[in-house]
Amino acid sequence: MPKVSQERPVTSPEAAAGTAGADLTCTGCDGGVLEPDQVRTAFWRGDELVVIEDVPALVCESCGERYFEDETAMKLDMLHGGKDAGHAPVRTLSVPVYSLAAPGAAAGKRGGK
Ligand SMILES: [Zn+2]
């Protein structure tokens, strides 16, 4: 299965504790400051690329690592698993698809001749 990025939901007890205002630090780079932000993530669901926007997260200012609260991670898991979890798609994107297959193989697949 192709991966669109190395992004993966990460939860941490500190992030999930919901201690708003406290200075939370990143465990990925050992000390980066985490700031609340809204991020975009994407994953493959079968042959379908799914994009999730406006995902609340704590983002490390230093390394960019993202931390999701348990509830957010659960929603992402449900969407990943094929359940819309009460969410309807807000819009649909067309994305360009490239192939690094050898030219000969691609031509053969197209069956042009
Ligand atoms: Zn970090």
mmCIF file of N, CA and C and ligand atoms in Angstrom:
data_model
loop_
_atom_site.group_PDB
_atom_site.id
_atom_site.type_symbol
_atom_site.label_atom_id
_atom_site.label_comp_id
_atom_site.label_asym_id
_atom_site.label_seq_id
_atom_site.Cartn_x
_atom_site.Cartn_y
_atom_site.Cartn_z
ATOM 1 N N MET A 1 0.849 -1.209 0.000
ATOM 2 C CA MET A 1 0.000 0.000 0.000
ATOM 3 C C MET A 1 0.883 1.258 0.000
ATOM 4 N N PRO A 2 0.655 2.158 -0.925
ATOM 5 C CA PRO A 2 1.489 3.373 -0.965
ATOM 6 C C PRO A 2 1.192 4.280 0.220
ATOM 7 N N LYS A 3 2.222 4.952 0.648
ATOM 8 C CA LYS A 3 2.048 5.890 1.759
ATOM 9 C C LYS A 3 2.221 7.292 1.226
ATOM 10 N N VAL A 4 1.357 8.181 1.634
ATOM 11 C CA VAL A 4 1.419 9.538 1.124
ATOM 12 C C VAL A 4 2.434 10.355 1.893
ATOM 13 N N SER A 5 2.717 9.977 3.093
ATOM 14 C CA SER A 5 3.706 10.690 3.884
ATOM 15 C C SER A 5 4.074 9.838 5.080
ATOM 16 N N GLN A 6 5.032 10.299 5.819
ATOM 17 C CA GLN A 6 5.419 9.578 7.023
ATOM 18 C C GLN A 6 4.586 10.001 8.220
ATOM 19 N N GLU A 7 3.625 10.862 7.962
ATOM 20 C CA GLU A 7 2.839 11.348 9.085
ATOM 21 C C GLU A 7 2.074 10.207 9.724
ATOM 22 N N ARG A 8 2.057 10.216 11.003
ATOM 23 C CA ARG A 8 1.253 9.235 11.704
ATOM 24 C C ARG A 8 0.721 9.894 12.965
ATOM 25 N N PRO A 9 -0.496 9.512 13.324
ATOM 26 C CA PRO A 9 -1.055 10.101 14.534
ATOM 27 C C PRO A 9 -0.213 9.709 15.748
ATOM 28 N N VAL A 10 0.089 10.695 16.527
ATOM 29 C CA VAL A 10 0.843 10.438 17.738
ATOM 30 C C VAL A 10 0.062 10.995 18.906
ATOM 31 N N THR A 11 -0.111 10.196 19.891
ATOM 32 C CA THR A 11 -0.739 10.720 21.089
ATOM 33 C C THR A 11 0.259 10.641 22.223
ATOM 34 N N SER A 12 0.173 11.565 23.098
ATOM 35 C CA SER A 12 1.021 11.520 24.277
ATOM 36 C C SER A 12 0.170 11.843 25.484
ATOM 37 N N PRO A 13 0.464 11.246 26.597
ATOM 38 C CA PRO A 13 -0.319 11.530 27.810
ATOM 39 C C PRO A 13 -0.337 13.024 28.108
ATOM 40 N N GLU A 14 0.780 13.704 27.868
ATOM 41 C CA GLU A 14 0.838 15.133 28.144
ATOM 42 C C GLU A 14 -0.136 15.889 27.254
ATOM 43 N N ALA A 15 -0.162 15.543 25.966
ATOM 44 C CA ALA A 15 -1.031 16.243 25.034
ATOM 45 C C ALA A 15 -2.490 15.946 25.345
ATOM 46 N N ALA A 16 -2.765 14.716 25.724
ATOM 47 C CA ALA A 16 -4.140 14.310 25.969
ATOM 48 C C ALA A 16 -4.672 14.869 27.278
ATOM 49 N N ALA A 17 -3.794 15.272 28.147
ATOM 50 C CA ALA A 17 -4.212 15.754 29.458
ATOM 51 C C ALA A 17 -4.997 17.048 29.343
ATOM 52 N N GLY A 18 -4.823 17.745 28.218
ATOM 53 C CA GLY A 18 -5.584 18.961 28.002
ATOM 54 C C GLY A 18 -5.218 20.080 28.953
ATOM 55 N N THR A 19 -3.975 20.150 29.330
ATOM 56 C CA THR A 19 -3.530 21.218 30.220
ATOM 57 C C THR A 19 -3.279 22.473 29.399
ATOM 58 N N ALA A 20 -4.365 23.150 29.046
ATOM 59 C CA ALA A 20 -4.258 24.324 28.190
ATOM 60 C C ALA A 20 -3.427 25.402 28.869
ATOM 61 N N GLY A 21 -2.564 25.999 28.103
ATOM 62 C CA GLY A 21 -1.753 27.076 28.643
ATOM 63 C C GLY A 21 -0.416 26.607 29.177
ATOM 64 N N ALA A 22 -0.353 25.347 29.541
ATOM 65 C CA ALA A 22 0.922 24.845 30.045
ATOM 66 C C ALA A 22 1.907 24.708 28.895
ATOM 67 N N ASP A 23 3.167 24.875 29.176
ATOM 68 C CA ASP A 23 4.187 24.699 28.160
ATOM 69 C C ASP A 23 4.494 23.221 27.998
ATOM 70 N N LEU A 24 3.958 22.651 26.919
ATOM 71 C CA LEU A 24 4.227 21.245 26.665
ATOM 72 C C LEU A 24 5.433 21.156 25.750
ATOM 73 N N THR A 25 6.243 20.172 25.977
ATOM 74 C CA THR A 25 7.426 20.028 25.145
ATOM 75 C C THR A 25 7.368 18.721 24.374
ATOM 76 N N CYS A 26 8.043 18.736 23.240
ATOM 77 C CA CYS A 26 8.030 17.620 22.311
ATOM 78 C C CYS A 26 8.903 16.489 22.830
ATOM 79 N N THR A 27 8.377 15.268 22.681
ATOM 80 C CA THR A 27 9.188 14.117 23.065
ATOM 81 C C THR A 27 9.950 13.589 21.857
ATOM 82 N N GLY A 28 9.614 14.101 20.668
ATOM 83 C CA GLY A 28 10.283 13.626 19.465
ATOM 84 C C GLY A 28 11.665 14.227 19.298
ATOM 85 N N CYS A 29 11.803 15.520 19.613
ATOM 86 C CA CYS A 29 13.098 16.157 19.448
ATOM 87 C C CYS A 29 13.652 16.600 20.792
ATOM 88 N N ASP A 30 12.975 16.211 21.842
ATOM 89 C CA ASP A 30 13.463 16.473 23.185
ATOM 90 C C ASP A 30 13.558 17.964 23.490
ATOM 91 N N GLY A 31 12.416 18.605 23.577
ATOM 92 C CA GLY A 31 12.458 19.970 24.086
ATOM 93 C C GLY A 31 11.759 21.018 23.250
ATOM 94 N N GLY A 32 11.333 20.672 22.017
ATOM 95 C CA GLY A 32 10.623 21.654 21.202
ATOM 96 C C GLY A 32 9.314 22.041 21.873
ATOM 97 N N VAL A 33 8.923 23.301 21.701
ATOM 98 C CA VAL A 33 7.685 23.778 22.323
ATOM 99 C C VAL A 33 6.504 23.405 21.436
ATOM 100 N N LEU A 34 5.445 22.886 22.050
ATOM 101 C CA LEU A 34 4.255 22.495 21.303
ATOM 102 C C LEU A 34 3.246 23.631 21.318
ATOM 103 N N GLU A 35 2.784 23.990 20.123
ATOM 104 C CA GLU A 35 1.774 25.037 19.992
ATOM 105 C C GLU A 35 0.504 24.438 19.413
ATOM 106 N N PRO A 36 -0.668 24.817 19.941
ATOM 107 C CA PRO A 36 -1.924 24.343 19.354
ATOM 108 C C PRO A 36 -2.063 24.891 17.939
ATOM 109 N N ASP A 37 -2.492 24.044 17.032
ATOM 110 C CA ASP A 37 -2.647 24.459 15.648
ATOM 111 C C ASP A 37 -3.691 23.566 14.993
ATOM 112 N N GLN A 38 -4.086 23.945 13.791
ATOM 113 C CA GLN A 38 -4.983 23.091 13.017
ATOM 114 C C GLN A 38 -4.210 22.615 11.810
ATOM 115 N N VAL A 39 -4.181 21.328 11.615
ATOM 116 C CA VAL A 39 -3.334 20.765 10.573
ATOM 117 C C VAL A 39 -4.178 19.982 9.576
ATOM 118 N N ARG A 40 -3.517 19.591 8.506
ATOM 119 C CA ARG A 40 -4.157 18.784 7.472
ATOM 120 C C ARG A 40 -3.397 17.472 7.390
ATOM 121 N N THR A 41 -4.118 16.399 7.280
ATOM 122 C CA THR A 41 -3.465 15.113 7.145
ATOM 123 C C THR A 41 -4.145 14.325 6.031
ATOM 124 N N ALA A 42 -3.501 13.304 5.554
ATOM 125 C CA ALA A 42 -4.064 12.506 4.470
ATOM 126 C C ALA A 42 -3.612 11.066 4.620
ATOM 127 N N PHE A 43 -4.454 10.170 4.173
ATOM 128 C CA PHE A 43 -4.071 8.760 4.201
ATOM 129 C C PHE A 43 -4.843 8.018 3.124
ATOM 130 N N TRP A 44 -4.327 6.845 2.807
ATOM 131 C CA TRP A 44 -4.997 5.999 1.826
ATOM 132 C C TRP A 44 -6.013 5.123 2.525
ATOM 133 N N ARG A 45 -7.211 5.071 1.934
ATOM 134 C CA ARG A 45 -8.267 4.179 2.405
ATOM 135 C C ARG A 45 -8.616 3.291 1.217
ATOM 136 N N GLY A 46 -7.958 2.140 1.177
ATOM 137 C CA GLY A 46 -8.072 1.321 -0.020
ATOM 138 C C GLY A 46 -7.392 2.047 -1.167
ATOM 139 N N ASP A 47 -8.113 2.237 -2.275
ATOM 140 C CA ASP A 47 -7.565 2.954 -3.429
ATOM 141 C C ASP A 47 -7.897 4.436 -3.380
ATOM 142 N N GLU A 48 -8.507 4.855 -2.289
ATOM 143 C CA GLU A 48 -9.011 6.217 -2.188
ATOM 144 C C GLU A 48 -8.110 7.038 -1.276
ATOM 145 N N LEU A 49 -7.696 8.206 -1.758
ATOM 146 C CA LEU A 49 -6.906 9.113 -0.936
ATOM 147 C C LEU A 49 -7.858 10.034 -0.178
ATOM 148 N N VAL A 50 -7.734 10.026 1.122
ATOM 149 C CA VAL A 50 -8.639 10.801 1.966
ATOM 150 C C VAL A 50 -7.853 11.921 2.639
ATOM 151 N N VAL A 51 -8.393 13.138 2.566
ATOM 152 C CA VAL A 51 -7.738 14.296 3.183
ATOM 153 C C VAL A 51 -8.608 14.787 4.331
ATOM 154 N N ILE A 52 -7.998 14.998 5.449
ATOM 155 C CA ILE A 52 -8.707 15.520 6.618
ATOM 156 C C ILE A 52 -8.132 16.894 6.943
ATOM 157 N N GLU A 53 -9.015 17.901 6.963
ATOM 158 C CA GLU A 53 -8.557 19.258 7.259
ATOM 159 C C GLU A 53 -9.032 19.687 8.636
ATOM 160 N N ASP A 54 -8.455 20.786 9.094
ATOM 161 C CA ASP A 54 -8.863 21.396 10.355
ATOM 162 C C ASP A 54 -8.758 20.414 11.518
ATOM 163 N N VAL A 55 -7.675 19.662 11.512
ATOM 164 C CA VAL A 55 -7.461 18.701 12.587
ATOM 165 C C VAL A 55 -6.737 19.413 13.733
ATOM 166 N N PRO A 56 -7.378 19.479 14.889
ATOM 167 C CA PRO A 56 -6.702 20.128 16.013
ATOM 168 C C PRO A 56 -5.521 19.286 16.467
ATOM 169 N N ALA A 57 -4.400 19.937 16.637
ATOM 170 C CA ALA A 57 -3.187 19.208 17.022
ATOM 171 C C ALA A 57 -2.266 20.137 17.789
ATOM 172 N N LEU A 58 -1.344 19.537 18.482
ATOM 173 C CA LEU A 58 -0.241 20.287 19.059
ATOM 174 C C LEU A 58 0.960 20.043 18.163
ATOM 175 N N VAL A 59 1.523 21.109 17.644
ATOM 176 C CA VAL A 59 2.604 20.983 16.671
ATOM 177 C C VAL A 59 3.900 21.495 17.287
ATOM 178 N N CYS A 60 4.949 20.707 17.155
ATOM 179 C CA CYS A 60 6.256 21.100 17.679
ATOM 180 C C CYS A 60 6.841 22.197 16.798
ATOM 181 N N GLU A 61 7.194 23.312 17.431
ATOM 182 C CA GLU A 61 7.767 24.419 16.673
ATOM 183 C C GLU A 61 9.145 24.078 16.142
ATOM 184 N N SER A 62 9.764 23.084 16.745
ATOM 185 C CA SER A 62 11.133 22.763 16.381
ATOM 186 C C SER A 62 11.204 21.726 15.262
ATOM 187 N N CYS A 63 10.519 20.592 15.429
ATOM 188 C CA CYS A 63 10.674 19.511 14.451
ATOM 189 C C CYS A 63 9.396 19.259 13.666
ATOM 190 N N GLY A 64 8.293 19.900 14.045
ATOM 191 C CA GLY A 64 7.071 19.739 13.289
ATOM 192 C C GLY A 64 6.260 18.513 13.653
ATOM 193 N N GLU A 65 6.703 17.758 14.625
ATOM 194 C CA GLU A 65 5.948 16.586 15.071
ATOM 195 C C GLU A 65 4.567 17.023 15.540
ATOM 196 N N ARG A 66 3.568 16.189 15.240
ATOM 197 C CA ARG A 66 2.202 16.526 15.619
ATOM 198 C C ARG A 66 1.717 15.579 16.701
ATOM 199 N N TYR A 67 1.000 16.150 17.636
ATOM 200 C CA TYR A 67 0.402 15.347 18.705
ATOM 201 C C TYR A 67 -1.100 15.565 18.685
ATOM 202 N N PHE A 68 -1.832 14.463 18.644
ATOM 203 C CA PHE A 68 -3.289 14.553 18.639
ATOM 204 C C PHE A 68 -3.833 14.075 19.971
ATOM 205 N N GLU A 69 -4.899 14.736 20.402
ATOM 206 C CA GLU A 69 -5.573 14.241 21.592
ATOM 207 C C GLU A 69 -6.264 12.931 21.263
ATOM 208 N N ASP A 70 -6.543 12.153 22.305
ATOM 209 C CA ASP A 70 -7.129 10.825 22.115
ATOM 210 C C ASP A 70 -8.385 10.874 21.259
ATOM 211 N N GLU A 71 -9.251 11.869 21.547
ATOM 212 C CA GLU A 71 -10.510 11.957 20.820
ATOM 213 C C GLU A 71 -10.252 12.205 19.335
ATOM 214 N N THR A 72 -9.277 13.067 19.035
ATOM 215 C CA THR A 72 -8.942 13.364 17.645
ATOM 216 C C THR A 72 -8.353 12.143 16.967
ATOM 217 N N ALA A 73 -7.449 11.464 17.660
ATOM 218 C CA ALA A 73 -6.832 10.268 17.092
ATOM 219 C C ALA A 73 -7.880 9.200 16.810
ATOM 220 N N MET A 74 -8.889 9.133 17.702
ATOM 221 C CA MET A 74 -9.946 8.146 17.523
ATOM 222 C C MET A 74 -10.771 8.470 16.274
ATOM 223 N N LYS A 75 -11.068 9.766 16.088
ATOM 224 C CA LYS A 75 -11.825 10.164 14.896
ATOM 225 C C LYS A 75 -11.041 9.840 13.626
ATOM 226 N N LEU A 76 -9.729 10.125 13.655
ATOM 227 C CA LEU A 76 -8.901 9.828 12.485
ATOM 228 C C LEU A 76 -8.886 8.330 12.223
ATOM 229 N N ASP A 77 -8.811 7.557 13.307
ATOM 230 C CA ASP A 77 -8.830 6.097 13.167
ATOM 231 C C ASP A 77 -10.122 5.623 12.522
ATOM 232 N N MET A 78 -11.233 6.229 12.955
ATOM 233 C CA MET A 78 -12.532 5.811 12.417
ATOM 234 C C MET A 78 -12.629 6.155 10.934
ATOM 235 N N LEU A 79 -12.157 7.370 10.581
ATOM 236 C CA LEU A 79 -12.179 7.755 9.175
ATOM 237 C C LEU A 79 -11.266 6.841 8.370
ATOM 238 N N HIS A 80 -10.139 6.500 8.952
ATOM 239 C CA HIS A 80 -9.204 5.602 8.289
ATOM 240 C C HIS A 80 -9.835 4.229 8.074
ATOM 241 N N GLY A 81 -10.644 3.825 9.049
ATOM 242 C CA GLY A 81 -11.259 2.508 8.981
ATOM 243 C C GLY A 81 -12.489 2.470 8.086
ATOM 244 N N GLY A 82 -12.859 3.619 7.503
ATOM 245 C CA GLY A 82 -13.976 3.626 6.562
ATOM 246 C C GLY A 82 -15.261 4.145 7.153
ATOM 247 N N LYS A 83 -15.238 4.472 8.455
ATOM 248 C CA LYS A 83 -16.441 5.038 9.064
ATOM 249 C C LYS A 83 -16.334 6.557 9.004
ATOM 250 N N ASP A 84 -17.407 7.194 8.579
ATOM 251 C CA ASP A 84 -17.373 8.646 8.455
ATOM 252 C C ASP A 84 -17.552 9.336 9.801
ATOM 253 N N ALA A 85 -17.966 8.595 10.796
ATOM 254 C CA ALA A 85 -18.050 9.112 12.159
ATOM 255 C C ALA A 85 -18.847 10.407 12.235
ATOM 256 N N GLY A 86 -19.921 10.470 11.469
ATOM 257 C CA GLY A 86 -20.766 11.657 11.517
ATOM 258 C C GLY A 86 -20.273 12.794 10.653
ATOM 259 N N HIS A 87 -19.140 12.595 9.980
ATOM 260 C CA HIS A 87 -18.601 13.637 9.121
ATOM 261 C C HIS A 87 -18.907 13.305 7.665
ATOM 262 N N ALA A 88 -19.397 14.294 6.942
ATOM 263 C CA ALA A 88 -19.559 14.135 5.502
ATOM 264 C C ALA A 88 -18.423 14.893 4.832
ATOM 265 N N PRO A 89 -17.952 14.401 3.700
ATOM 266 C CA PRO A 89 -16.890 15.138 2.998
ATOM 267 C C PRO A 89 -17.363 16.555 2.664
ATOM 268 N N VAL A 90 -16.510 17.540 2.921
ATOM 269 C CA VAL A 90 -16.896 18.926 2.648
ATOM 270 C C VAL A 90 -16.623 19.302 1.199
ATOM 271 N N ARG A 91 -15.677 18.624 0.583
ATOM 272 C CA ARG A 91 -15.423 18.849 -0.835
ATOM 273 C C ARG A 91 -14.576 17.696 -1.348
ATOM 274 N N THR A 92 -14.448 17.642 -2.664
ATOM 275 C CA THR A 92 -13.681 16.583 -3.283
ATOM 276 C C THR A 92 -12.551 17.192 -4.097
ATOM 277 N N LEU A 93 -11.376 16.638 -3.974
ATOM 278 C CA LEU A 93 -10.213 17.138 -4.686
ATOM 279 C C LEU A 93 -9.880 16.229 -5.853
ATOM 280 N N SER A 94 -9.385 16.836 -6.926
ATOM 281 C CA SER A 94 -8.741 16.049 -7.967
ATOM 282 C C SER A 94 -7.245 16.200 -7.762
ATOM 283 N N VAL A 95 -6.545 15.112 -7.690
ATOM 284 C CA VAL A 95 -5.113 15.197 -7.448
ATOM 285 C C VAL A 95 -4.345 14.619 -8.628
ATOM 286 N N PRO A 96 -3.201 15.231 -8.983
ATOM 287 C CA PRO A 96 -2.379 14.681 -10.052
ATOM 288 C C PRO A 96 -1.711 13.395 -9.588
ATOM 289 N N VAL A 97 -1.660 12.434 -10.474
ATOM 290 C CA VAL A 97 -1.029 11.159 -10.161
ATOM 291 C C VAL A 97 0.110 10.934 -11.141
ATOM 292 N N TYR A 98 1.294 10.680 -10.625
ATOM 293 C CA TYR A 98 2.449 10.416 -11.462
ATOM 294 C C TYR A 98 2.861 8.966 -11.312
ATOM 295 N N SER A 99 3.564 8.472 -12.292
ATOM 296 C CA SER A 99 4.094 7.117 -12.221
ATOM 297 C C SER A 99 5.572 7.140 -12.536
ATOM 298 N N LEU A 100 6.331 6.401 -11.779
ATOM 299 C CA LEU A 100 7.756 6.264 -12.061
ATOM 300 C C LEU A 100 8.056 4.937 -12.744
ATOM 301 N N ALA A 101 7.039 4.303 -13.258
ATOM 302 C CA ALA A 101 7.233 3.050 -13.979
ATOM 303 C C ALA A 101 8.070 3.306 -15.229
ATOM 304 N N ALA A 102 8.805 2.307 -15.659
ATOM 305 C CA ALA A 102 9.605 2.443 -16.875
ATOM 306 C C ALA A 102 8.684 2.770 -18.036
ATOM 307 N N PRO A 103 9.149 3.657 -18.962
ATOM 308 C CA PRO A 103 8.298 4.089 -20.081
ATOM 309 C C PRO A 103 7.732 2.909 -20.864
ATOM 310 N N GLY A 104 8.536 1.910 -21.081
ATOM 311 C CA GLY A 104 8.070 0.749 -21.840
ATOM 312 C C GLY A 104 6.912 0.058 -21.156
ATOM 313 N N ALA A 105 7.042 -0.094 -19.842
ATOM 314 C CA ALA A 105 6.006 -0.793 -19.086
ATOM 315 C C ALA A 105 4.712 0.004 -19.092
ATOM 316 N N ALA A 106 4.847 1.346 -18.954
ATOM 317 C CA ALA A 106 3.656 2.184 -18.933
ATOM 318 C C ALA A 106 2.938 2.122 -20.274
ATOM 319 N N ALA A 107 3.713 2.147 -21.364
ATOM 320 C CA ALA A 107 3.123 2.108 -22.690
ATOM 321 C C ALA A 107 2.398 0.788 -22.895
ATOM 322 N N GLY A 108 3.014 -0.260 -22.371
ATOM 323 C CA GLY A 108 2.404 -1.581 -22.508
ATOM 324 C C GLY A 108 1.077 -1.647 -21.783
ATOM 325 N N LYS A 109 1.051 -1.045 -20.587
ATOM 326 C CA LYS A 109 -0.164 -1.067 -19.800
ATOM 327 C C LYS A 109 -1.287 -0.321 -20.499
ATOM 328 N N ARG A 110 -0.906 0.775 -21.185
ATOM 329 C CA ARG A 110 -1.918 1.598 -21.833
ATOM 330 C C ARG A 110 -2.572 0.833 -22.991
ATOM 331 N N GLY A 111 -1.837 -0.133 -23.532
ATOM 332 C CA GLY A 111 -2.400 -0.951 -24.604
ATOM 333 C C GLY A 111 -2.712 -0.128 -25.831
ATOM 334 N N GLY A 112 -1.834 0.839 -26.163
ATOM 335 C CA GLY A 112 -2.107 1.733 -27.266
ATOM 336 C C GLY A 112 -1.979 1.068 -28.617
ATOM 337 N N LYS A 113 -1.196 -0.009 -28.704
ATOM 338 C CA LYS A 113 -0.944 -0.577 -30.026
ATOM 339 C C LYS A 113 -1.782 -1.850 -30.268
HETATM 340 ZN ZN ZN B 1 9.895 18.309 18.268
#
